[in-house]
PDB file of C-alpha atoms in Angstrom:
ATOM      1  CA  MET A 906     -11.843  -3.953  -7.752  1.00  0.00           C
ATOM      2  CA  LEU A 907     -14.363  -1.678  -9.406  1.00  0.00           C
ATOM      3  CA  VAL A 908     -12.671   1.369 -10.957  1.00  0.00           C
ATOM      4  CA  HIS A 909     -14.908   3.894 -12.676  1.00  0.00           C
ATOM      5  CA  PRO A 910     -13.254   5.986 -15.405  1.00  0.00           C
ATOM      6  CA  TRP A 911     -13.356   9.074 -13.179  1.00  0.00           C
ATOM      7  CA  ASP A 912     -11.471   7.226 -10.406  1.00  0.00           C
ATOM      8  CA  ALA A 913      -8.787   5.708 -12.640  1.00  0.00           C
ATOM      9  CA  PRO A 914      -5.144   6.726 -12.194  1.00  0.00           C
ATOM     10  CA  ALA A 915      -3.722   9.261 -14.607  1.00  0.00           C
ATOM     11  CA  ASP A 916      -0.752   6.988 -15.311  1.00  0.00           C
ATOM     12  CA  PRO A 917       1.329   4.219 -13.671  1.00  0.00           C
ATOM     13  CA  ALA A 918       3.444   6.848 -11.910  1.00  0.00           C
ATOM     14  CA  GLU A 919       0.432   7.901  -9.820  1.00  0.00           C
ATOM     15  CA  VAL A 920      -0.023   4.320  -8.636  1.00  0.00           C
ATOM     16  CA  VAL A 921       3.695   3.909  -7.895  1.00  0.00           C
ATOM     17  CA  ALA A 922       3.804   7.143  -5.883  1.00  0.00           C
ATOM     18  CA  PHE A 923       0.833   6.050  -3.774  1.00  0.00           C
ATOM     19  CA  VAL A 924       2.144   2.522  -3.172  1.00  0.00           C
ATOM     20  CA  ARG A 925       5.577   3.877  -2.268  1.00  0.00           C
ATOM     21  CA  ALA A 926       4.149   6.436   0.167  1.00  0.00           C
ATOM     22  CA  GLN A 927       1.969   3.874   1.968  1.00  0.00           C
ATOM     23  CA  GLY A 928       4.651   1.243   2.527  1.00  0.00           C
ATOM     24  CA  PHE A 929       2.208  -1.190   4.151  1.00  0.00           C
ATOM     25  CA  GLY A 930      -0.375  -3.501   2.668  1.00  0.00           C
ATOM     26  CA  HIS A 931      -1.874  -6.961   2.654  1.00  0.00           C
ATOM     27  CA  LEU A 932      -0.169  -9.763   0.767  1.00  0.00           C
ATOM     28  CA  ILE A 933      -2.784 -12.200  -0.525  1.00  0.00           C
ATOM     29  CA  VAL A 934      -1.590 -15.669  -1.512  1.00  0.00           C
ATOM     30  CA  PRO A 935      -4.314 -17.993  -2.801  1.00  0.00           C
ATOM     31  CA  GLY A 936      -2.145 -21.027  -3.547  1.00  0.00           C
ATOM     32  CA  THR A 937      -4.567 -23.792  -4.460  1.00  0.00           C
ATOM     33  CA  ARG A 938      -6.714 -23.503  -1.343  1.00  0.00           C
ATOM     34  CA  GLU A 939     -10.299 -22.403  -0.774  1.00  0.00           C
ATOM     35  CA  VAL A 940      -9.381 -19.455   1.466  1.00  0.00           C
ATOM     36  CA  PRO A 941      -6.233 -17.477   0.632  1.00  0.00           C
ATOM     37  CA  VAL A 942      -3.517 -16.640   3.125  1.00  0.00           C
ATOM     38  CA  VAL A 943      -3.620 -12.906   3.909  1.00  0.00           C
ATOM     39  CA  VAL A 944      -0.573 -11.335   5.528  1.00  0.00           C
ATOM     40  CA  PRO A 945      -0.313  -7.687   6.649  1.00  0.00           C
ATOM     41  CA  THR A 946       3.203  -6.566   5.825  1.00  0.00           C
ATOM     42  CA  GLN A 947       5.674  -3.745   5.344  1.00  0.00           C
ATOM     43  CA  TYR A 948       7.294  -3.552   1.904  1.00  0.00           C
ATOM     44  CA  VAL A 949       9.534  -1.402  -0.274  1.00  0.00           C
ATOM     45  CA  LEU A 950       9.789  -0.930  -4.024  1.00  0.00           C
ATOM     46  CA  ALA A 951      12.958  -2.174  -5.701  1.00  0.00           C
ATOM     47  CA  ASP A 952      13.337   0.479  -8.437  1.00  0.00           C
ATOM     48  CA  ASP A 953      15.608  -1.787 -10.442  1.00  0.00           C
ATOM     49  CA  GLY A 954      13.126  -3.347 -12.860  1.00  0.00           C
ATOM     50  CA  ASN A 955      12.028  -2.450 -16.368  1.00  0.00           C
ATOM     51  CA  GLY A 956       8.237  -2.443 -16.015  1.00  0.00           C
ATOM     52  CA  ASP A 957       5.773   0.335 -15.266  1.00  0.00           C
ATOM     53  CA  ILE A 958       5.545  -0.847 -11.644  1.00  0.00           C
ATOM     54  CA  PRO A 959       8.773  -1.666  -9.745  1.00  0.00           C
ATOM     55  CA  ASP A 960       9.286  -5.034  -8.090  1.00  0.00           C
ATOM     56  CA  VAL A 961       8.125  -5.298  -4.480  1.00  0.00           C
ATOM     57  CA  LEU A 962      10.509  -6.479  -1.751  1.00  0.00           C
ATOM     58  CA  LEU A 963       9.573  -7.724   1.713  1.00  0.00           C
ATOM     59  CA  HIS A 964      10.516 -10.267   4.346  1.00  0.00           C
ATOM     60  CA  LEU A 965       8.461 -12.455   6.657  1.00  0.00           C
ATOM     61  CA  ALA A 966       9.143 -14.848   9.522  1.00  0.00           C
ATOM     62  CA  ARG A 967       9.841 -18.441   8.566  1.00  0.00           C
ATOM     63  CA  PRO A 968       6.842 -19.803  10.564  1.00  0.00           C
ATOM     64  CA  ASN A 969       4.480 -17.601   8.532  1.00  0.00           C
ATOM     65  CA  PRO A 970       1.672 -19.623   6.874  1.00  0.00           C
ATOM     66  CA  VAL A 971       2.346 -17.884   3.566  1.00  0.00           C
ATOM     67  CA  TRP A 972       5.156 -20.259   2.536  1.00  0.00           C
ATOM     68  CA  PRO A 973       3.134 -23.438   1.891  1.00  0.00           C
ATOM     69  CA  ALA A 974       0.665 -21.396  -0.182  1.00  0.00           C
ATOM     70  CA  LEU A 975       3.516 -19.909  -2.237  1.00  0.00           C
ATOM     71  CA  ALA A 976       4.892 -23.397  -2.806  1.00  0.00           C
ATOM     72  CA  GLU A 977       1.520 -24.400  -4.238  1.00  0.00           C
ATOM     73  CA  ARG A 978       1.413 -21.404  -6.596  1.00  0.00           C
ATOM     74  CA  PRO A 979       3.575 -18.268  -6.697  1.00  0.00           C
ATOM     75  CA  THR A 980       0.847 -15.882  -7.895  1.00  0.00           C
ATOM     76  CA  VAL A 981       0.188 -13.150  -5.312  1.00  0.00           C
ATOM     77  CA  LEU A 982      -1.760  -9.927  -4.928  1.00  0.00           C
ATOM     78  CA  LEU A 983      -0.549  -7.001  -2.846  1.00  0.00           C
ATOM     79  CA  SER A 984      -3.469  -4.826  -1.766  1.00  0.00           C
ATOM     80  CA  VAL A 985      -2.760  -1.292  -0.551  1.00  0.00           C
ATOM     81  CA  ALA A 986      -5.307   1.290   0.626  1.00  0.00           C
ATOM     82  CA  GLY A 987      -5.103   4.598   2.461  1.00  0.00           C
ATOM     83  CA  ASP A 988      -5.556   8.363   2.476  1.00  0.00           C
ATOM     84  CA  TRP A 989      -9.231   7.909   3.272  1.00  0.00           C
ATOM     85  CA  ALA A 990     -11.816  10.294   4.691  1.00  0.00           C
ATOM     86  CA  TYR A 991     -15.512   9.878   5.396  1.00  0.00           C
ATOM     87  CA  VAL A 992     -17.598  12.552   3.665  1.00  0.00           C
ATOM     88  CA  PRO A 993     -20.898  13.106   5.542  1.00  0.00           C
ATOM     89  CA  SER A 994     -24.195  13.917   3.877  1.00  0.00           C
ATOM     90  CA  ALA A 995     -24.189  17.655   4.594  1.00  0.00           C
ATOM     91  CA  TRP A 996     -20.798  18.119   2.929  1.00  0.00           C
ATOM     92  CA  LYS A 997     -22.289  16.953  -0.373  1.00  0.00           C
ATOM     93  CA  ALA A 998     -24.800  19.814  -0.563  1.00  0.00           C
ATOM     94  CA  VAL A 999     -24.136  23.187  -2.209  1.00  0.00           C
ATOM     95  CA  GLY A1000     -26.243  26.305  -2.671  1.00  0.00           C
ATOM     96  CA  ALA A1001     -29.947  25.741  -1.985  1.00  0.00           C
ATOM     97  CA  GLU A1002     -29.600  21.938  -1.851  1.00  0.00           C
ATOM     98  CA  ASP A1003     -30.960  20.278   1.296  1.00  0.00           C
ATOM     99  CA  PRO A1004     -27.985  18.995   3.366  1.00  0.00           C
ATOM    100  CA  ALA A1005     -30.167  16.174   4.672  1.00  0.00           C
ATOM    101  CA  LEU A1006     -30.464  14.811   1.144  1.00  0.00           C
ATOM    102  CA  GLY A1007     -26.737  14.690   0.498  1.00  0.00           C
ATOM    103  CA  ILE A1008     -25.340  11.257  -0.248  1.00  0.00           C
ATOM    104  CA  PRO A1009     -22.476  10.366   2.084  1.00  0.00           C
ATOM    105  CA  THR A1010     -19.431   8.584   0.751  1.00  0.00           C
ATOM    106  CA  THR A1011     -15.838   7.737   1.537  1.00  0.00           C
ATOM    107  CA  TYR A1012     -12.882   9.154  -0.330  1.00  0.00           C
ATOM    108  CA  TYR A1013      -9.856   6.853  -0.567  1.00  0.00           C
ATOM    109  CA  ALA A1014      -6.996   5.642  -2.703  1.00  0.00           C
ATOM    110  CA  ALA A1015      -6.232   1.998  -3.403  1.00  0.00           C
ATOM    111  CA  ALA A1016      -3.859  -0.087  -5.476  1.00  0.00           C
ATOM    112  CA  GLN A1017      -3.649  -3.774  -6.252  1.00  0.00           C
ATOM    113  CA  LEU A1018      -0.467  -5.301  -7.630  1.00  0.00           C
ATOM    114  CA  LEU A1019      -0.672  -8.771  -9.173  1.00  0.00           C
ATOM    115  CA  GLY A1020       2.551 -10.617  -9.717  1.00  0.00           C
ATOM    116  CA  ASP A1021       4.754 -13.651  -9.288  1.00  0.00           C
ATOM    117  CA  ALA A1022       6.590 -14.085  -6.001  1.00  0.00           C
ATOM    118  CA  GLU A1023      10.153 -15.352  -5.865  1.00  0.00           C
ATOM    119  CA  VAL A1024      11.195 -16.650  -2.453  1.00  0.00           C
ATOM    120  CA  LEU A1025      14.710 -15.547  -1.506  1.00  0.00           C
ATOM    121  CA  ASP A1026      16.507 -17.892   0.909  1.00  0.00           C
ATOM    122  CA  ASP A1027      20.115 -17.001   0.136  1.00  0.00           C
ATOM    123  CA  ASP A1028      21.742 -14.997   2.950  1.00  0.00           C
ATOM    124  CA  GLU A1029      23.043 -12.285   0.633  1.00  0.00           C
ATOM    125  CA  ALA A1030      19.660 -11.906  -1.036  1.00  0.00           C
ATOM    126  CA  LYS A1031      17.949 -11.566   2.338  1.00  0.00           C
ATOM    127  CA  LEU A1032      20.543  -9.058   3.511  1.00  0.00           C
ATOM    128  CA  ASP A1033      19.978  -7.031   0.353  1.00  0.00           C
ATOM    129  CA  VAL A1034      16.234  -6.852   1.070  1.00  0.00           C
ATOM    130  CA  LEU A1035      16.837  -5.860   4.695  1.00  0.00           C
ATOM    131  CA  ARG A1036      19.295  -3.139   3.667  1.00  0.00           C
ATOM    132  CA  ARG A1037      16.837  -1.735   1.141  1.00  0.00           C
ATOM    133  CA  GLN A1038      14.063  -1.699   3.709  1.00  0.00           C
ATOM    134  CA  LEU A1039      16.229   0.077   6.266  1.00  0.00           C
ATOM    135  CA  ALA A1040      17.344   2.618   3.666  1.00  0.00           C
ATOM    136  CA  VAL A1041      13.699   3.523   3.049  1.00  0.00           C
ATOM    137  CA  LEU A1042      12.331   3.231   6.586  1.00  0.00           C
ATOM    138  CA  GLU A1043      15.311   4.637   8.535  1.00  0.00           C
ATOM    139  CA  PRO A1044      17.157   6.901   6.094  1.00  0.00           C
ATOM    140  CA  ASP A1045      18.332   9.337   8.776  1.00  0.00           C
ATOM    141  CA  ILE A1046      18.907   6.910  11.641  1.00  0.00           C
ATOM    142  CA  ASP A1047      22.289   5.406  12.416  1.00  0.00           C
ATOM    143  CA  HIS A1048      21.759   1.643  12.382  1.00  0.00           C
ATOM    144  CA  ALA A1049      23.965  -1.411  12.192  1.00  0.00           C
ATOM    145  CA  ASP A1050      24.235  -3.340   8.959  1.00  0.00           C
ATOM    146  CA  PRO A1051      21.858  -6.329   9.039  1.00  0.00           C
ATOM    147  CA  SER A1052      24.852  -8.653   8.596  1.00  0.00           C
ATOM    148  CA  VAL A1053      25.605  -8.261  12.326  1.00  0.00           C
ATOM    149  CA  HIS A1054      22.536 -10.438  12.888  1.00  0.00           C
ATOM    150  CA  LEU A1055      23.712 -13.134  10.502  1.00  0.00           C
ATOM    151  CA  ARG A1056      22.895 -15.981  12.871  1.00  0.00           C
ATOM    152  CA  ARG A1057      19.267 -14.855  12.947  1.00  0.00           C
ATOM    153  CA  LEU A1058      18.798 -14.849   9.172  1.00  0.00           C
ATOM    154  CA  PRO A1059      17.505 -18.455   9.084  1.00  0.00           C
ATOM    155  CA  GLY A1060      14.453 -17.161  10.966  1.00  0.00           C
ATOM    156  CA  ILE A1061      13.235 -15.132   7.987  1.00  0.00           C
ATOM    157  CA  ARG A1062      12.655 -15.514   4.280  1.00  0.00           C
ATOM    158  CA  ALA A1063      12.449 -12.704   1.733  1.00  0.00           C
ATOM    159  CA  ILE A1064      10.194 -12.222  -1.276  1.00  0.00           C
ATOM    160  CA  ARG A1065      10.550 -10.360  -4.544  1.00  0.00           C
ATOM    161  CA  ILE A1066       7.269  -9.782  -6.360  1.00  0.00           C
ATOM    162  CA  ARG A1067       7.573  -9.146 -10.071  1.00  0.00           C
ATOM    163  CA  VAL A1068       4.457  -7.142 -10.880  1.00  0.00           C
ATOM    164  CA  ARG A1069       2.738  -8.038 -14.144  1.00  0.00           C
ATOM    165  CA  GLU A1070      -0.635  -6.315 -13.676  1.00  0.00           C
ATOM    166  CA  TYR A1071      -1.851  -3.433 -11.564  1.00  0.00           C
ATOM    167  CA  ALA A1072      -5.019  -1.539 -10.745  1.00  0.00           C
ATOM    168  CA  GLY A1073      -5.300   1.853  -9.108  1.00  0.00           C
ATOM    169  CA  LYS A1074      -8.263   3.760  -7.764  1.00  0.00           C
ATOM    170  CA  PHE A1075      -8.416   7.355  -6.551  1.00  0.00           C
ATOM    171  CA  LYS A1076     -11.977   7.918  -5.374  1.00  0.00           C
ATOM    172  CA  TYR A1077     -12.076  11.644  -4.701  1.00  0.00           C
ATOM    173  CA  GLY A1078     -15.311  12.952  -6.187  1.00  0.00           C
ATOM    174  CA  GLY A1079     -14.382  12.625  -9.824  1.00  0.00           C
ATOM    175  CA  ASN A1080     -18.023  11.858 -10.647  1.00  0.00           C
ATOM    176  CA  VAL A1081     -19.396  15.201  -9.393  1.00  0.00           C
ATOM    177  CA  ASP A1082     -18.975  18.766 -10.595  1.00  0.00           C
ATOM    178  CA  ALA A1083     -16.347  21.223  -9.425  1.00  0.00           C
ATOM    179  CA  ALA A1084     -18.744  23.013  -7.056  1.00  0.00           C
ATOM    180  CA  HIS A1085     -19.495  19.845  -5.096  1.00  0.00           C
ATOM    181  CA  ARG A1086     -15.831  18.851  -4.973  1.00  0.00           C
ATOM    182  CA  ALA A1087     -14.965  22.344  -3.737  1.00  0.00           C
ATOM    183  CA  ALA A1088     -17.558  22.061  -0.952  1.00  0.00           C
ATOM    184  CA  VAL A1089     -16.020  18.820   0.300  1.00  0.00           C
ATOM    185  CA  ALA A1090     -12.514  20.257   0.028  1.00  0.00           C
ATOM    186  CA  ALA A1091     -13.522  23.338   2.031  1.00  0.00           C
ATOM    187  CA  ASN A1092     -14.871  21.165   4.849  1.00  0.00           C
ATOM    188  CA  LEU A1093     -11.741  19.025   4.886  1.00  0.00           C
ATOM    189  CA  GLU A1094      -9.561  22.128   4.918  1.00  0.00           C
ATOM    190  CA  ALA A1095     -11.631  23.573   7.768  1.00  0.00           C
ATOM    191  CA  ALA A1096     -11.034  20.432   9.822  1.00  0.00           C
ATOM    192  CA  VAL A1097      -7.296  20.644   9.170  1.00  0.00           C
ATOM    193  CA  GLY A1098      -7.389  24.334  10.115  1.00  0.00           C
ATOM    194  CA  HIS A1099      -8.936  23.544  13.496  1.00  0.00           C
ATOM    195  CA  LEU A1100      -6.380  20.797  14.044  1.00  0.00           C
ATOM    196  CA  ARG A1101      -3.490  23.156  13.352  1.00  0.00           C
ATOM    197  CA  ARG A1102      -5.020  25.949  15.435  1.00  0.00           C
ATOM    198  CA  ARG A1103      -5.349  23.665  18.434  1.00  0.00           C
ATOM    199  CA  SER A1104      -1.917  22.114  17.933  1.00  0.00           C
ATOM    200  CA  PRO A1105       0.690  24.877  18.215  1.00  0.00           C
ATOM    201  CA  ASP A1106       3.436  22.267  18.103  1.00  0.00           C
ATOM    202  CA  LEU A1107       2.550  21.285  14.514  1.00  0.00           C
TER     203      LEU A1107
END
């Protein structure tokens, strides 16, 4: 993806924090085919590797079309995007500038993780992935250990993605001056203020 210098992440930690917070993305597996297999999926980060970006762990149903593509070639791309907001024309004008001449845009964050996928078919390996996912997704909920569903494990396969390249993008007005960024921020904060005012339960 296109990443201008002003949208680039400060360091790998910024990318990791965003990817971890999102927890959902699209796994893209080209294999050797003309059109890649694209799978929307939940994931967690392993936090047991040595690289800048932790390994990615996930599981998918055995009938998923991703498996033949992975057998052809294990290279995958995990695409994650979020935290977006449309910025209308008028929000881009400050001072005596004509609001009608403002250039609208969209603020968002995105990350792409390129790596090699290892398919995990061993029961213990799959249980480990499930336990890690539950620990992240249901940390405060009392749940049974996945091993109680042992007979259902053949219905899934797990994946560990060892990330070897990454790209991050944080498109939040880095190409304009502080006054224009402040104008957009004030409008976003105003919207949040109205939301909180009208939602006493928040």
